[in-house]
C-alpha cells in the first residue's frame, strides 16, 4: 500500500525548509493537513504535491441552472423504504 | 451554511477551491452547476479523484449538498452526502444527512454514516453519525478517512 501522508518532518525535508516553517504553513492553512491529535499531523500527499507544485486552484464559475429535480440524495439506499416518508 | 443565493454561490466556489487544494482533481469543465429545482431549492455535486501513489487505482470523492428556502431571500443547508470510494483499499465511507424525518422516526437520529470494507459488503446499513457542519469539514473528514493507516468499520455503532 502506497503511503498517503507525510509528517511535518517529512514535508520539511522534501521542501528543504525547517520543521517550524512547515508547522506555520499548516497553522495558517496554507498547507492543508489533518490534525489527528495535538502532536500528530498528517499532510495528505496529494495536498502536499499541489502545494509544492506552486499551482493555484482553478477559478471556477458557479452557474445557476433551473431544473425540475435537483441533485438526488440517498440513491441506492433502501429507496423504497425511504420513499414512504 | 445559511445565507442568500449569492452567499451560497460564494460558498460553493470556495468549497471547490479547498477541495482542489487538498489535491483532489475535480472532474468537469471548470464550471460548477448550482441547480435550482422547481421548489426553489438549490443543490450541487462535486466529484473528484485522489491519486494513489504507486497504485493505478484512484479514489473518488463526492460532495453533494442541498439548500432549502429560508425566509424571503435566504437558504439553509438541509441535506448533504460526503462520500469516499477508495478503490485501492476496497473501502467506502459516507457521511449523510437526508430523509431526516425517516431517520428520526426510525432511529431517533438525523444524520447517519456508511462504512464498507470491502466495498459492497454491507455489515450494517446505517451507522450512527456525527453532524458535519459544512462541506469544508465534510471533505476533510473524507481525506482523514483516506489517509487513515488502517481504515475499518468496527469502531462504529450500528443503528439497525
Short mmCIF file of C-alpha atoms in Angstrom, two decimals:
data_model
loop_
_atom_site.label_atom_id
_atom_site.label_comp_id
_atom_site.label_asym_id
_atom_site.label_seq_id
_atom_site.Cartn_x
_atom_site.Cartn_y
_atom_site.Cartn_z
CA UNK A 1 0.00 0.00 0.00
CA UNK A 2 1.45 3.32 -1.00
CA UNK A 3 1.91 5.79 1.81
CA UNK A 4 -0.65 8.55 1.68
CA UNK A 5 0.60 11.21 4.03
CA UNK A 6 3.72 12.96 5.26
CA UNK A 7 4.59 14.03 8.76
CA UNK A 8 5.68 17.62 9.30
CA UNK A 9 9.29 16.43 9.38
CA UNK A 10 8.93 14.56 6.09
CA UNK A 11 7.26 17.58 4.46
CA UNK A 12 10.01 19.85 5.79
CA UNK A 13 12.72 17.57 4.40
CA UNK A 14 11.05 17.47 0.99
CA UNK A 15 10.57 21.23 0.85
CA UNK A 16 14.06 21.90 2.21
CA UNK A 17 12.73 24.08 5.00
CA UNK A 18 12.58 23.78 8.77
CA UNK A 19 10.04 21.88 10.86
CA UNK A 20 8.81 25.20 12.28
CA UNK A 21 8.25 26.63 8.81
CA UNK A 22 6.01 23.71 7.84
CA UNK A 23 4.19 23.95 11.18
CA UNK A 24 3.46 27.59 10.43
CA UNK A 25 2.24 26.75 6.91
CA UNK A 26 -0.14 24.22 8.45
CA UNK A 27 -1.27 26.61 11.19
CA UNK A 28 -2.01 29.30 8.61
CA UNK A 29 -3.91 26.83 6.45
CA UNK A 30 -1.56 27.32 3.52
CA UNK A 31 -0.62 23.64 3.58
CA UNK A 32 -3.76 21.56 4.20
CA UNK A 33 -3.35 18.95 6.91
CA UNK A 34 -5.31 16.65 9.16
CA UNK A 35 -4.68 17.17 12.85
CA UNK A 36 -5.05 13.70 14.35
CA UNK A 37 -4.04 14.80 17.84
CA UNK A 38 -2.19 17.66 19.47
CA UNK A 39 1.12 16.13 18.40
CA UNK A 40 0.25 14.26 15.24
CA UNK A 41 -0.46 16.00 11.96
CA UNK A 42 -1.00 14.16 8.67
CA UNK A 43 -0.25 16.08 5.49
CA UNK A 44 -2.00 14.26 2.64
CA UNK A 45 0.50 13.64 -0.14
CA UNK A 46 -1.85 14.97 -2.87
CA UNK A 47 -2.26 18.19 -0.88
CA UNK A 48 1.49 18.41 -0.37
CA UNK A 49 2.13 17.83 -4.07
CA UNK A 50 -0.39 20.51 -5.02
CA UNK A 51 1.24 23.00 -2.65
CA UNK A 52 4.78 22.08 -3.71
CA UNK A 53 3.90 22.45 -7.39
CA UNK A 54 3.06 26.11 -6.84
CA UNK A 55 -0.21 25.67 -8.66
CA UNK A 56 -3.28 27.62 -7.66
CA UNK A 57 -6.82 26.25 -7.75
CA UNK A 58 -8.80 26.83 -10.93
CA UNK A 59 -11.08 29.84 -10.73
CA UNK A 60 -14.43 28.13 -11.18
CA UNK A 61 -17.68 29.77 -12.03
CA UNK A 62 -20.77 28.66 -10.16
CA UNK A 63 -23.53 28.56 -12.74
CA UNK A 64 -27.19 28.57 -11.70
CA UNK A 65 -29.36 26.18 -13.74
CA UNK A 66 -33.12 25.74 -13.45
CA UNK A 67 -34.11 22.08 -13.37
CA UNK A 68 -37.15 20.04 -12.41
CA UNK A 69 -35.27 17.95 -9.88
CA UNK A 70 -32.08 18.88 -8.10
CA UNK A 71 -29.27 16.58 -7.03
CA UNK A 72 -30.61 13.22 -5.82
CA UNK A 73 -29.83 12.01 -2.31
CA UNK A 74 -29.99 8.54 -0.81
CA UNK A 75 -29.72 6.84 -4.18
CA UNK A 76 -29.40 3.09 -3.75
CA UNK A 77 -30.09 3.36 -0.07
CA UNK A 78 -33.21 1.26 0.54
CA UNK A 79 -35.07 3.81 -1.56
CA UNK A 80 -38.44 2.06 -1.42
CA UNK A 81 -38.47 2.33 2.33
CA UNK A 82 -37.25 5.91 2.31
CA UNK A 83 -39.87 6.98 -0.19
CA UNK A 84 -42.65 6.15 2.25
CA UNK A 85 -41.65 9.14 4.41
CA UNK B 1 -24.46 27.10 5.94
CA UNK B 2 -27.19 29.71 5.80
CA UNK B 3 -27.35 32.77 3.58
CA UNK B 4 -28.54 34.40 0.40
CA UNK B 5 -28.24 32.79 -3.02
CA UNK B 6 -25.11 34.83 -3.62
CA UNK B 7 -23.63 33.58 -0.35
CA UNK B 8 -24.40 30.00 -1.38
CA UNK B 9 -22.66 30.59 -4.73
CA UNK B 10 -19.60 32.01 -2.96
CA UNK B 11 -19.61 29.07 -0.56
CA UNK B 12 -19.76 26.50 -3.39
CA UNK B 13 -16.91 28.27 -5.20
CA UNK B 14 -14.80 28.20 -2.01
CA UNK B 15 -15.61 24.53 -1.41
CA UNK B 16 -14.21 23.78 -4.87
CA UNK B 17 -11.04 25.76 -4.08
CA UNK B 18 -10.47 23.98 -0.77
CA UNK B 19 -11.17 20.60 -2.37
CA UNK B 20 -8.59 21.24 -5.05
CA UNK B 21 -6.01 22.48 -2.54
CA UNK B 22 -6.35 19.13 -0.81
CA UNK B 23 -5.06 17.57 -4.02
CA UNK B 24 -8.43 16.34 -5.23
CA UNK B 25 -8.83 16.71 -9.00
CA UNK B 26 -12.36 17.94 -9.61
CA UNK B 27 -14.00 16.41 -12.66
CA UNK B 28 -15.71 18.59 -15.23
CA UNK B 29 -15.05 21.59 -17.39
CA UNK B 30 -14.41 24.15 -14.69
CA UNK B 31 -17.93 25.40 -14.03
CA UNK B 32 -19.83 24.13 -11.02
CA UNK B 33 -23.57 23.80 -11.72
CA UNK B 34 -25.79 25.02 -8.89
CA UNK B 35 -29.18 23.52 -9.61
CA UNK B 36 -32.35 25.40 -8.79
CA UNK B 37 -35.28 23.00 -8.66
CA UNK B 38 -38.98 23.71 -9.03
CA UNK B 39 -39.39 24.25 -5.26
CA UNK B 40 -36.74 26.98 -5.38
CA UNK B 41 -34.22 24.79 -3.56
CA UNK B 42 -30.55 24.78 -4.57
CA UNK B 43 -28.19 21.82 -4.82
CA UNK B 44 -24.78 20.95 -6.17
CA UNK B 45 -22.48 17.98 -6.62
CA UNK B 46 -18.71 17.92 -6.88
CA UNK B 47 -16.97 14.73 -7.95
CA UNK B 48 -13.23 14.43 -7.76
CA UNK B 49 -10.37 11.96 -7.62
CA UNK B 50 -7.45 11.40 -5.31
CA UNK B 51 -4.37 9.79 -6.79
CA UNK B 52 -2.95 6.77 -5.06
CA UNK B 53 0.78 6.97 -5.44
CA UNK B 54 2.21 3.80 -6.95
CA UNK B 55 -1.21 2.21 -7.41
CA UNK B 56 -3.17 2.97 -10.57
CA UNK B 57 -6.41 2.93 -8.60
CA UNK B 58 -7.82 6.31 -7.79
CA UNK B 59 -10.22 7.20 -5.03
CA UNK B 60 -13.45 9.02 -5.75
CA UNK B 61 -14.56 11.90 -3.57
CA UNK B 62 -18.15 13.08 -3.86
CA UNK B 63 -19.71 16.11 -2.21
CA UNK B 64 -23.44 16.73 -2.51
CA UNK B 65 -25.39 19.39 -0.72
CA UNK B 66 -28.89 20.83 -0.94
CA UNK B 67 -30.27 24.07 0.41
CA UNK B 68 -33.92 24.82 1.02
CA UNK B 69 -35.59 28.21 1.13
CA UNK B 70 -35.27 30.01 4.43
CA UNK B 71 -37.43 33.11 4.52
CA UNK B 72 -37.83 35.56 1.66
CA UNK B 73 -34.33 35.59 0.23
CA UNK B 74 -32.39 33.09 2.25
CA UNK B 75 -31.31 29.47 2.03
CA UNK B 76 -30.24 26.96 4.61
CA UNK B 77 -28.35 23.72 4.05
CA UNK B 78 -30.84 20.90 4.51
CA UNK B 79 -29.14 17.77 3.12
CA UNK B 80 -25.65 16.50 2.48
CA UNK B 81 -23.69 13.47 1.35
CA UNK B 82 -19.93 13.23 1.56
CA UNK B 83 -18.61 10.03 0.01
CA UNK B 84 -15.22 8.38 -0.33
CA UNK B 85 -14.83 5.37 -2.62
CA UNK B 86 -11.30 4.13 -2.02
CA UNK B 87 -10.70 1.59 -4.77
CA UNK B 88 -7.15 0.68 -3.80
CA UNK B 89 -8.19 -0.33 -0.28
CA UNK B 90 -11.67 -1.53 -1.18
CA UNK B 91 -13.14 0.90 1.30
CA UNK B 92 -16.23 3.12 1.24
CA UNK B 93 -17.00 5.80 3.78
CA UNK B 94 -20.06 8.07 3.71
CA UNK B 95 -21.40 10.85 5.91
CA UNK B 96 -25.06 11.56 5.23
CA UNK B 97 -27.91 13.85 6.13
CA UNK B 98 -31.01 13.11 4.04
CA UNK B 99 -34.52 11.88 4.73
CA UNK B 100 -34.19 13.24 8.29
CA UNK B 101 -37.84 12.57 9.23
CA UNK B 102 -37.47 8.89 8.42
CA UNK B 103 -34.21 8.53 10.32
CA UNK B 104 -35.58 10.44 13.29
CA UNK B 105 -38.68 8.29 13.44
CA UNK B 106 -36.80 5.04 12.96
CA UNK B 107 -33.59 5.65 14.92
CA UNK B 108 -34.05 8.95 16.78
CA UNK B 109 -31.15 10.41 14.82
CA UNK B 110 -30.90 12.90 11.97
CA UNK B 111 -27.53 12.01 10.44
CA UNK B 112 -26.02 8.63 9.65
CA UNK B 113 -22.84 7.18 8.18
CA UNK B 114 -21.81 4.37 5.88
CA UNK B 115 -18.74 2.21 6.08
CA UNK B 116 -17.94 -0.75 3.84
CA UNK B 117 -14.79 -2.82 3.58
CA UNK B 118 -14.66 -4.41 1.11
CA UNK B 119 -16.91 -2.12 -0.92
CA UNK B 120 -20.32 -3.70 -1.33
CA UNK B 121 -20.08 -5.71 1.87
CA UNK B 122 -22.79 -4.12 3.97
CA UNK B 123 -22.31 -5.36 7.51
CA UNK B 124 -24.53 -2.54 8.72
CA UNK B 125 -26.82 -0.43 6.51
CA UNK B 126 -26.58 2.70 8.66
CA UNK B 127 -24.11 3.66 11.32
CA UNK B 128 -24.59 6.31 13.97
CA UNK B 129 -23.05 9.54 12.78
CA UNK B 130 -21.80 12.91 13.88
CA UNK B 131 -23.25 16.02 12.23
CA UNK B 132 -20.85 17.70 9.83
CA UNK B 133 -21.13 21.46 9.88
CA UNK B 134 -20.28 22.22 6.26
CA UNK B 135 -18.63 20.88 3.11
CA UNK B 136 -15.19 22.03 4.24
CA UNK B 137 -15.45 19.74 7.26
CA UNK B 138 -17.02 17.06 5.05
CA UNK B 139 -14.12 16.98 2.59
CA UNK B 140 -11.64 16.96 5.46
CA UNK B 141 -13.46 14.00 7.01
CA UNK B 142 -13.11 12.13 3.72
CA UNK B 143 -9.42 12.92 3.40
CA UNK B 144 -8.98 11.92 7.04
CA UNK B 145 -10.53 8.54 6.20
CA UNK B 146 -8.38 8.28 3.07
CA UNK B 147 -5.14 8.92 4.98
CA UNK B 148 -6.00 6.58 7.86
CA UNK B 149 -3.35 3.89 8.13
CA UNK B 150 -5.84 1.08 8.53
CA UNK B 151 -9.43 2.03 7.70
CA UNK B 152 -12.02 -0.12 9.38
CA UNK B 153 -15.67 -0.01 10.42
CA UNK B 154 -15.71 -1.96 13.65
CA UNK B 155 -15.44 1.07 15.92
CA UNK B 156 -18.70 2.50 14.57
CA UNK B 157 -22.08 1.90 16.22
CA UNK B 158 -24.69 0.27 14.02
CA UNK B 159 -28.18 1.79 14.06
CA UNK B 160 -30.02 -1.23 12.66
#
